[in-house]
Amino acid sequence: METIRELIIREIVTRLGAIRIVASPESRYYTDCGAQVFRARLRIDPDEVPCIDVWPLPEETEQIHGQDKNVMTIHVEGFHFFGMEAVNRGLATTEEDASVVAERILGDLKFCLTDPAWDRRRPGAGSPIIYSPPLAEAIRYKGGGTEEYPEEGTSSVPAVAKFEVTYYTEIGDPYKQ
């Protein structure tokens, strides 16, 4: 049995895997960061880029209307190649600097987790299908960007984004909503 928090983290990890460049006019993302999605990795090997690293951080809880209202922070780091390295790997058609690519990473992270079209309802049993409400009531972008750009000779750039995830559980029972 998984806690509601764990189920939400898994949904987020799965969702971030959608950040891929698709060769179509409907492409919604501009990086391939979702090629691999890790959880709380201290080190990212250059061979693992492009990728995303998800860090679930501590949450705060208060009791409201007979439930625990939990607000969890999720720190998400996206890594992607820039410059000639991106071109050589077929991840870009033109050479772009680290700042341009970092802004794309941030845009993809924000769009992915806050897109109003993301239907987080869970399909249930029955015919016709009856949907259960989403596990998380809200996912809000709290800020992000790139604090330090790569040194000369580095071929990948990171961008971070922080999100606040609000969800409810039964008082004292993290396994039930």
GROMACS .gro file of C-alpha atoms in nm, residues 1-166:
model
  166
    1MET     CA    1   0.000   0.000   0.000
    2GLU     CA    2   0.129   0.345  -0.093
    3THR     CA    3   0.057   0.673   0.080
    4ILE     CA    4  -0.144   0.934  -0.109
    5ARG     CA    5   0.174   1.144  -0.115
    6GLU     CA    6   0.367   0.861  -0.285
    7LEU     CA    7   0.092   0.810  -0.541
    8ILE     CA    8   0.101   1.182  -0.625
    9ILE     CA    9   0.480   1.179  -0.659
   10ARG     CA   10   0.454   0.884  -0.898
   11GLU     CA   11   0.191   1.070  -1.105
   12ILE     CA   12   0.424   1.369  -1.128
   13VAL     CA   13   0.722   1.153  -1.230
   14THR     CA   14   0.510   0.985  -1.499
   15ARG     CA   15   0.377   1.317  -1.622
   16LEU     CA   16   0.728   1.468  -1.650
   17GLY     CA   17   0.822   1.179  -1.879
   18ALA     CA   18   0.598   1.343  -2.141
   19ILE     CA   19   0.848   1.628  -2.192
   20ARG     CA   20   0.977   1.517  -2.529
   21ILE     CA   21   1.022   1.693  -2.859
   22VAL     CA   22   0.776   1.541  -3.101
   23ALA     CA   23   0.825   1.598  -3.471
   24SER     CA   24   0.478   1.735  -3.535
   25PRO     CA   25   0.307   2.074  -3.553
   26GLU     CA   26   0.125   1.989  -3.228
   27SER     CA   27   0.449   1.951  -3.033
   28ARG     CA   28   0.391   2.093  -2.688
   29TYR     CA   29   0.748   2.072  -2.557
   30TYR     CA   30   1.076   2.217  -2.672
   31THR     CA   31   1.329   1.996  -2.491
   32ASP     CA   32   1.376   1.622  -2.442
   33CYS     CA   33   1.422   1.646  -2.065
   34GLY     CA   34   1.159   1.378  -2.007
   35ALA     CA   35   1.376   1.114  -2.176
   36GLN     CA   36   1.467   0.994  -1.826
   37VAL     CA   37   1.308   1.097  -1.498
   38PHE     CA   38   1.487   1.022  -1.170
   39ARG     CA   39   1.397   1.071  -0.807
   40ALA     CA   40   1.631   1.248  -0.566
   41ARG     CA   41   1.954   1.174  -0.752
   42LEU     CA   42   2.253   1.353  -0.601
   43ARG     CA   43   2.459   1.318  -0.917
   44ILE     CA   44   2.352   1.315  -1.278
   45ASP     CA   45   2.600   1.146  -1.510
   46PRO     CA   46   2.659   1.337  -1.836
   47ASP     CA   47   2.552   1.022  -2.023
   48GLU     CA   48   2.206   1.051  -1.859
   49VAL     CA   49   2.134   1.398  -2.004
   50PRO     CA   50   1.872   1.500  -2.115
   51CYS     CA   51   1.682   1.415  -1.798
   52ILE     CA   52   1.477   1.538  -1.504
   53ASP     CA   53   1.539   1.487  -1.133
   54VAL     CA   54   1.241   1.512  -0.896
   55TRP     CA   55   1.293   1.596  -0.529
   56PRO     CA   56   0.989   1.560  -0.301
   57LEU     CA   57   1.052   1.797  -0.008
   58PRO     CA   58   0.888   1.824   0.336
   59GLU     CA   59   0.524   1.915   0.358
   60GLU     CA   60   0.313   2.119   0.595
   61THR     CA   61  -0.020   1.997   0.727
   62GLU     CA   62  -0.317   2.157   0.898
   63GLN     CA   63  -0.655   2.016   0.991
   64ILE     CA   64  -0.942   2.168   0.797
   65HIS     CA   65  -1.303   2.046   0.787
   66GLY     CA   66  -1.219   1.708   0.939
   67GLN     CA   67  -0.928   1.634   0.706
   68ASP     CA   68  -0.553   1.687   0.693
   69LYS     CA   69  -0.473   1.949   0.429
   70ASN     CA   70  -0.120   1.868   0.313
   71VAL     CA   71   0.097   2.106   0.112
   72MET     CA   72   0.406   1.937  -0.030
   73THR     CA   73   0.688   2.111  -0.216
   74ILE     CA   74   0.833   1.938  -0.521
   75HIS     CA   75   1.171   2.057  -0.652
   76VAL     CA   76   1.223   1.961  -1.017
   77GLU     CA   77   1.553   1.993  -1.205
   78GLY     CA   78   1.571   1.959  -1.582
   79PHE     CA   79   1.899   1.902  -1.766
   80HIS     CA   80   1.956   1.942  -2.139
   81PHE     CA   81   2.243   1.986  -2.383
   82PHE     CA   82   2.310   2.322  -2.546
   83GLY     CA   83   2.536   2.458  -2.817
   84MET     CA   84   2.708   2.228  -3.065
   85GLU     CA   85   2.661   1.931  -2.831
   86ALA     CA   86   2.283   1.958  -2.874
   87VAL     CA   87   2.320   1.985  -3.251
   88ASN     CA   88   2.562   1.691  -3.267
   89ARG     CA   89   2.321   1.473  -3.066
   90GLY     CA   90   2.029   1.566  -3.289
   91LEU     CA   91   1.852   1.753  -3.008
   92ALA     CA   92   1.865   2.092  -3.181
   93THR     CA   93   1.891   2.220  -3.536
   94THR     CA   94   2.089   2.532  -3.450
   95GLU     CA   95   2.350   2.613  -3.189
   96GLU     CA   96   2.195   2.802  -2.896
   97ASP     CA   97   2.354   2.928  -2.577
   98ALA     CA   98   2.292   2.790  -2.228
   99SER     CA   99   2.054   3.069  -2.127
  100VAL     CA  100   1.816   3.007  -2.418
  101VAL     CA  101   1.805   2.633  -2.348
  102ALA     CA  102   1.760   2.689  -1.972
  103GLU     CA  103   1.454   2.906  -2.043
  104ARG     CA  104   1.309   2.629  -2.261
  105ILE     CA  105   1.365   2.374  -1.984
  106LEU     CA  106   1.188   2.599  -1.733
  107GLY     CA  107   0.902   2.660  -1.975
  108ASP     CA  108   0.859   2.287  -2.036
  109LEU     CA  109   0.859   2.209  -1.662
  110LYS     CA  110   0.601   2.479  -1.588
  111PHE     CA  111   0.379   2.385  -1.878
  112CYS     CA  112   0.394   2.014  -1.805
  113LEU     CA  113   0.283   2.030  -1.442
  114THR     CA  114   0.045   2.327  -1.456
  115ASP     CA  115  -0.126   2.271  -1.794
  116PRO     CA  116  -0.501   2.308  -1.726
  117ALA     CA  117  -0.565   2.043  -1.993
  118TRP     CA  118  -0.387   1.779  -1.781
  119ASP     CA  119  -0.674   1.563  -1.666
  120ARG     CA  120  -0.555   1.420  -1.334
  121ARG     CA  121  -0.877   1.228  -1.268
  122ARG     CA  122  -0.833   0.855  -1.219
  123PRO     CA  123  -1.043   0.610  -1.422
  124GLY     CA  124  -1.252   0.383  -1.205
  125ALA     CA  125  -1.444   0.067  -1.271
  126GLY     CA  126  -1.769   0.032  -1.458
  127SER     CA  127  -1.920   0.095  -1.794
  128PRO     CA  128  -1.944   0.376  -1.874
  129ILE     CA  129  -1.620   0.460  -1.695
  130ILE     CA  130  -1.669   0.658  -1.378
  131TYR     CA  131  -1.376   0.879  -1.284
  132SER     CA  132  -1.243   0.934  -0.935
  133PRO     CA  133  -1.127   1.285  -0.853
  134PRO     CA  134  -0.758   1.369  -0.877
  135LEU     CA  135  -0.536   1.278  -0.583
  136ALA     CA  136  -0.393   1.632  -0.574
  137GLU     CA  137  -0.632   1.921  -0.543
  138ALA     CA  138  -0.386   2.171  -0.689
  139ILE     CA  139  -0.035   2.199  -0.832
  140ARG     CA  140   0.100   2.555  -0.829
  141TYR     CA  141   0.424   2.685  -0.975
  142LYS     CA  142   0.621   2.864  -0.701
  143GLY     CA  143   0.929   2.980  -0.891
  144GLY     CA  144   1.236   2.866  -1.072
  145GLY     CA  145   1.512   2.937  -1.319
  146THR     CA  146   1.886   2.888  -1.339
  147GLU     CA  147   2.106   3.016  -1.057
  148GLU     CA  148   2.441   2.915  -1.205
  149TYR     CA  149   2.519   2.870  -1.570
  150PRO     CA  150   2.767   2.604  -1.681
  151GLU     CA  151   3.138   2.669  -1.693
  152GLU     CA  152   3.328   2.687  -2.020
  153GLY     CA  153   3.360   2.342  -2.174
  154THR     CA  154   3.040   2.211  -2.018
  155SER     CA  155   2.779   2.088  -2.262
  156SER     CA  156   2.460   2.073  -2.052
  157VAL     CA  157   2.260   2.327  -1.857
  158PRO     CA  158   2.013   2.284  -1.569
  159ALA     CA  159   1.696   2.472  -1.482
  160VAL     CA  160   1.493   2.423  -1.165
  161ALA     CA  161   1.127   2.474  -1.081
  162LYS     CA  162   0.945   2.447  -0.750
  163PHE     CA  163   0.584   2.342  -0.724
  164GLU     CA  164   0.342   2.335  -0.435
  165VAL     CA  165   0.110   2.034  -0.433
  166THR     CA  166  -0.204   2.048  -0.218
   0.00000   0.00000   0.00000
